[in-house]
PDB file of C-alpha atoms in Angstrom:
ATOM      1  CA  UNK A   1      39.636  20.069  -7.092  1.00 45.00           C
ATOM      2  CA  UNK A   2      43.316  19.676  -7.591  1.00 49.00           C
ATOM      3  CA  UNK A   3      43.880  17.814  -4.687  1.00 57.00           C
ATOM      4  CA  UNK A   4      44.714  13.981  -4.749  1.00 64.00           C
ATOM      5  CA  UNK A   5      41.352  13.537  -2.443  1.00 66.00           C
ATOM      6  CA  UNK A   6      39.447  14.997  -5.317  1.00 75.00           C
ATOM      7  CA  UNK A   7      41.050  13.035  -7.808  1.00 81.00           C
ATOM      8  CA  UNK A   8      40.508   9.611  -5.771  1.00 82.00           C
ATOM      9  CA  UNK A   9      36.924  10.896  -5.591  1.00 79.00           C
ATOM     10  CA  UNK A  10      36.534  11.028  -9.439  1.00 81.00           C
ATOM     11  CA  UNK A  11      38.104   7.968 -10.124  1.00 86.00           C
ATOM     12  CA  UNK A  12      35.895   5.865  -7.305  1.00 81.00           C
ATOM     13  CA  UNK A  13      32.670   7.691  -8.885  1.00 80.00           C
ATOM     14  CA  UNK A  14      33.874   6.457 -12.291  1.00 85.00           C
ATOM     15  CA  UNK A  15      34.430   2.759 -10.963  1.00 85.00           C
ATOM     16  CA  UNK A  16      30.870   3.150  -9.183  1.00 80.00           C
ATOM     17  CA  UNK A  17      29.311   4.218 -12.277  1.00 79.00           C
ATOM     18  CA  UNK A  18      31.064   1.217 -14.098  1.00 84.00           C
ATOM     19  CA  UNK A  19      29.832  -1.413 -11.772  1.00 80.00           C
ATOM     20  CA  UNK A  20      26.256   0.140 -11.599  1.00 76.00           C
ATOM     21  CA  UNK A  21      26.067  -0.010 -15.467  1.00 77.00           C
ATOM     22  CA  UNK A  22      27.248  -3.592 -15.369  1.00 79.00           C
ATOM     23  CA  UNK A  23      24.573  -4.384 -12.676  1.00 75.00           C
ATOM     24  CA  UNK A  24      21.760  -3.006 -15.162  1.00 72.00           C
ATOM     25  CA  UNK A  25      23.418  -4.823 -18.067  1.00 76.00           C
ATOM     26  CA  UNK A  26      23.705  -8.086 -16.482  1.00 75.00           C
ATOM     27  CA  UNK A  27      20.074  -7.828 -15.366  1.00 71.00           C
ATOM     28  CA  UNK A  28      18.544  -6.909 -18.252  1.00 71.00           C
ATOM     29  CA  UNK A  29      20.475 -10.080 -19.818  1.00 74.00           C
ATOM     30  CA  UNK A  30      19.668 -12.682 -17.507  1.00 73.00           C
ATOM     31  CA  UNK A  31      16.615 -14.700 -18.256  1.00 74.00           C
ATOM     32  CA  UNK A  32      14.666 -17.208 -16.519  1.00 77.00           C
ATOM     33  CA  UNK A  33      15.912 -16.726 -13.001  1.00 77.00           C
ATOM     34  CA  UNK A  34      13.299 -15.718 -10.298  1.00 77.00           C
ATOM     35  CA  UNK A  35      13.931 -12.240  -8.074  1.00 72.00           C
ATOM     36  CA  UNK A  36      15.369 -13.851  -5.013  1.00 77.00           C
ATOM     37  CA  UNK A  37      18.015 -15.853  -7.054  1.00 80.00           C
ATOM     38  CA  UNK A  38      18.978 -12.337  -8.903  1.00 75.00           C
ATOM     39  CA  UNK A  39      19.065 -10.703  -5.485  1.00 74.00           C
ATOM     40  CA  UNK A  40      21.261 -13.369  -4.142  1.00 79.00           C
ATOM     41  CA  UNK A  41      23.574 -13.327  -7.030  1.00 79.00           C
ATOM     42  CA  UNK A  42      23.740  -9.591  -6.844  1.00 76.00           C
ATOM     43  CA  UNK A  43      24.604  -9.809  -3.068  1.00 77.00           C
ATOM     44  CA  UNK A  44      27.474 -12.286  -3.936  1.00 82.00           C
ATOM     45  CA  UNK A  45      28.684 -10.159  -6.646  1.00 80.00           C
ATOM     46  CA  UNK A  46      28.945  -7.037  -4.303  1.00 79.00           C
ATOM     47  CA  UNK A  47      30.791  -9.138  -1.687  1.00 82.00           C
ATOM     48  CA  UNK A  48      33.235 -10.285  -4.327  1.00 86.00           C
ATOM     49  CA  UNK A  49      33.811  -6.577  -5.383  1.00 80.00           C
ATOM     50  CA  UNK A  50      34.103  -5.032  -1.766  1.00 82.00           C
ATOM     51  CA  UNK A  51      35.902  -7.743  -0.013  1.00 84.00           C
ATOM     52  CA  UNK A  52      39.022  -6.918  -1.245  1.00 86.00           C
ATOM     53  CA  UNK A  53      38.880  -3.335  -0.324  1.00 82.00           C
ATOM     54  CA  UNK A  54      37.720  -4.548   3.391  1.00 82.00           C
ATOM     55  CA  UNK A  55      40.607  -6.846   3.692  1.00 83.00           C
ATOM     56  CA  UNK A  56      43.358  -4.453   2.510  1.00 84.00           C
ATOM     57  CA  UNK A  57      42.004  -1.389   4.547  1.00 84.00           C
ATOM     58  CA  UNK A  58      40.534  -1.913   8.186  1.00 79.00           C
ATOM     59  CA  UNK A  59      39.922  -5.678   7.578  1.00 75.00           C
ATOM     60  CA  UNK A  60      36.954  -7.350   9.316  1.00 74.00           C
ATOM     61  CA  UNK A  61      36.273  -7.081  12.954  1.00 75.00           C
ATOM     62  CA  UNK A  62      33.182  -8.838  14.190  1.00 75.00           C
ATOM     63  CA  UNK A  63      34.402  -9.274  17.580  1.00 77.00           C
ATOM     64  CA  UNK A  64      33.930  -5.480  17.782  1.00 79.00           C
ATOM     65  CA  UNK A  65      30.071  -5.546  17.307  1.00 82.00           C
ATOM     66  CA  UNK A  66      28.009  -4.962  20.333  1.00 88.00           C
ATOM     67  CA  UNK A  67      24.579  -6.897  20.301  1.00 89.00           C
ATOM     68  CA  UNK A  68      22.715  -3.530  19.778  1.00 92.00           C
ATOM     69  CA  UNK A  69      24.907  -3.057  16.422  1.00 87.00           C
ATOM     70  CA  UNK A  70      24.596  -6.480  15.324  1.00 86.00           C
ATOM     71  CA  UNK A  71      20.937  -6.040  15.371  1.00 91.00           C
ATOM     72  CA  UNK A  72      20.885  -2.911  13.663  1.00 89.00           C
ATOM     73  CA  UNK A  73      23.386  -4.658  11.157  1.00 85.00           C
ATOM     74  CA  UNK A  74      20.919  -7.382  10.385  1.00 86.00           C
ATOM     75  CA  UNK A  75      18.043  -5.203  10.096  1.00 88.00           C
ATOM     76  CA  UNK A  76      19.979  -2.990   7.789  1.00 85.00           C
ATOM     77  CA  UNK A  77      21.081  -5.857   5.838  1.00 81.00           C
ATOM     78  CA  UNK A  78      18.109  -7.850   5.654  1.00 80.00           C
ATOM     79  CA  UNK A  79      15.447  -5.491   5.386  1.00 81.00           C
ATOM     80  CA  UNK A  80      16.726  -1.966   4.055  1.00 78.00           C
ATOM     81  CA  UNK A  81      19.283  -3.697   1.871  1.00 77.00           C
ATOM     82  CA  UNK A  82      17.645  -7.056   1.004  1.00 77.00           C
ATOM     83  CA  UNK A  83      13.976  -6.156   0.483  1.00 81.00           C
ATOM     84  CA  UNK A  84      15.178  -2.842  -1.551  1.00 78.00           C
ATOM     85  CA  UNK A  85      17.108  -4.998  -3.717  1.00 75.00           C
ATOM     86  CA  UNK A  86      14.542  -7.741  -3.997  1.00 77.00           C
ATOM     87  CA  UNK A  87      12.018  -5.265  -5.254  1.00 79.00           C
ATOM     88  CA  UNK A  88      14.585  -3.503  -7.502  1.00 75.00           C
ATOM     89  CA  UNK A  89      15.712  -6.554  -9.075  1.00 72.00           C
ATOM     90  CA  UNK A  90      12.103  -8.018  -9.324  1.00 75.00           C
ATOM     91  CA  UNK A  91      11.192  -5.049 -11.351  1.00 76.00           C
ATOM     92  CA  UNK A  92      14.267  -4.089 -13.617  1.00 71.00           C
ATOM     93  CA  UNK A  93      13.272  -7.171 -15.637  1.00 70.00           C
ATOM     94  CA  UNK A  94       9.823  -5.646 -16.724  1.00 76.00           C
ATOM     95  CA  UNK A  95      11.420  -2.074 -17.516  1.00 77.00           C
ATOM     96  CA  UNK A  96      13.890  -0.807 -19.988  1.00 75.00           C
ATOM     97  CA  UNK A  97      17.486  -0.308 -19.345  1.00 69.00           C
ATOM     98  CA  UNK A  98      16.762   3.559 -19.753  1.00 70.00           C
ATOM     99  CA  UNK A  99      14.239   3.354 -17.138  1.00 75.00           C
ATOM    100  CA  UNK A 100      16.321   1.540 -14.787  1.00 72.00           C
ATOM    101  CA  UNK A 101      19.074   3.766 -15.035  1.00 70.00           C
ATOM    102  CA  UNK A 102      16.873   6.835 -14.368  1.00 73.00           C
ATOM    103  CA  UNK A 103      15.714   5.407 -11.295  1.00 73.00           C
ATOM    104  CA  UNK A 104      19.307   4.666 -10.319  1.00 72.00           C
ATOM    105  CA  UNK A 105      20.339   8.139 -11.365  1.00 71.00           C
ATOM    106  CA  UNK A 106      17.614   9.637  -8.661  1.00 73.00           C
ATOM    107  CA  UNK A 107      18.981   7.715  -5.818  1.00 74.00           C
ATOM    108  CA  UNK A 108      21.887   9.869  -4.645  1.00 74.00           C
ATOM    109  CA  UNK A 109      19.266  13.027  -4.881  1.00 76.00           C
ATOM    110  CA  UNK A 110      16.617  11.143  -2.783  1.00 80.00           C
ATOM    111  CA  UNK A 111      19.313  10.483  -0.250  1.00 80.00           C
ATOM    112  CA  UNK A 112      20.293  13.995  -0.126  1.00 80.00           C
ATOM    113  CA  UNK A 113      16.864  15.123   0.529  1.00 83.00           C
ATOM    114  CA  UNK A 114      15.899  12.397   3.020  1.00 86.00           C
ATOM    115  CA  UNK A 115      19.130  13.220   5.022  1.00 86.00           C
ATOM    116  CA  UNK A 116      18.170  16.877   5.105  1.00 87.00           C
ATOM    117  CA  UNK A 117      14.625  16.416   5.829  1.00 90.00           C
ATOM    118  CA  UNK A 118      14.643  13.386   8.120  1.00 90.00           C
ATOM    119  CA  UNK A 119      18.193  13.601   9.843  1.00 87.00           C
ATOM    120  CA  UNK A 120      18.377  17.307   9.665  1.00 89.00           C
ATOM    121  CA  UNK A 121      21.561  17.144   8.090  1.00 89.00           C
ATOM    122  CA  UNK A 122      23.219  20.441   6.652  1.00 88.00           C
ATOM    123  CA  UNK A 123      23.352  20.242   3.024  1.00 85.00           C
ATOM    124  CA  UNK A 124      26.371  21.948   1.517  1.00 87.00           C
ATOM    125  CA  UNK A 125      25.922  24.180  -1.590  1.00 88.00           C
ATOM    126  CA  UNK A 126      28.119  21.982  -3.982  1.00 87.00           C
ATOM    127  CA  UNK A 127      26.084  19.002  -2.747  1.00 82.00           C
ATOM    128  CA  UNK A 128      22.710  20.881  -4.095  1.00 84.00           C
ATOM    129  CA  UNK A 129      24.731  21.623  -7.151  1.00 88.00           C
ATOM    130  CA  UNK A 130      25.602  18.155  -7.817  1.00 83.00           C
ATOM    131  CA  UNK A 131      22.038  16.870  -6.892  1.00 79.00           C
ATOM    132  CA  UNK A 132      20.589  19.253  -9.298  1.00 84.00           C
ATOM    133  CA  UNK A 133      23.308  18.393 -11.843  1.00 86.00           C
ATOM    134  CA  UNK A 134      22.104  14.824 -11.572  1.00 78.00           C
ATOM    135  CA  UNK A 135      18.567  15.722 -12.194  1.00 79.00           C
ATOM    136  CA  UNK A 136      18.880  18.243 -14.998  1.00 85.00           C
ATOM    137  CA  UNK A 137      21.254  15.945 -17.170  1.00 82.00           C
ATOM    138  CA  UNK A 138      18.646  12.952 -16.302  1.00 75.00           C
ATOM    139  CA  UNK A 139      15.971  15.114 -17.616  1.00 79.00           C
ATOM    140  CA  UNK A 140      18.155  16.050 -20.617  1.00 83.00           C
ATOM    141  CA  UNK A 141      18.928  12.405 -21.356  1.00 75.00           C
ATOM    142  CA  UNK A 142      15.242  11.290 -20.982  1.00 73.00           C
ATOM    143  CA  UNK A 143      14.252  14.022 -23.324  1.00 78.00           C
ATOM    144  CA  UNK A 144      16.804  13.168 -25.974  1.00 71.00           C
ATOM    145  CA  UNK A 145      15.991   9.484 -25.848  1.00 63.00           C
ATOM    146  CA  UNK A 146      12.174  10.156 -26.525  1.00 65.00           C
ATOM    147  CA  UNK A 147      13.210  12.445 -29.371  1.00 67.00           C
ATOM    148  CA  UNK A 148      15.430   9.743 -30.902  1.00 66.00           C
ATOM    149  CA  UNK A 149      12.639   6.871 -30.187  1.00 64.00           C
ATOM    150  CA  UNK A 150       9.935   9.337 -32.012  1.00 64.00           C
ATOM    151  CA  UNK A 151      12.293   9.703 -35.070  1.00 66.00           C
ATOM    152  CA  UNK A 152      12.596   5.999 -35.283  1.00 64.00           C
ATOM    153  CA  UNK A 153       9.133   5.174 -35.206  1.00 59.00           C
TER     154      UNK A 153
END
């Protein structure tokens, strides 16, 4: 925990949380834009945020991509990411910010479970603790939100 890699991870996780919250808030405030335009806007925003990191680390090496890798990249980008974003951003305007963040919190836990079940990856105790922590605090947050909503009624 005291290593510089641990601190880097904490800083990156906090940065990711800020950017995720920004995405949810922007999507809740944007009105009159259909889901395809909203998804395109999010992709462009993601490219703007990630591009400096890519350029300052390994750079862009399109020449190193094989045909098989290129096809996989297109499938991953268009179907797995594009369709998932399209479904997410078309539905986020119909749910509360609380519900949107709740679904976002369960995303890493779902990834852990799928990697363990489908890919047969070994999940470390620390990963199980992290996933459990996310779910427990999400549940606590949801319970507290419902209590405060009932008190206001």
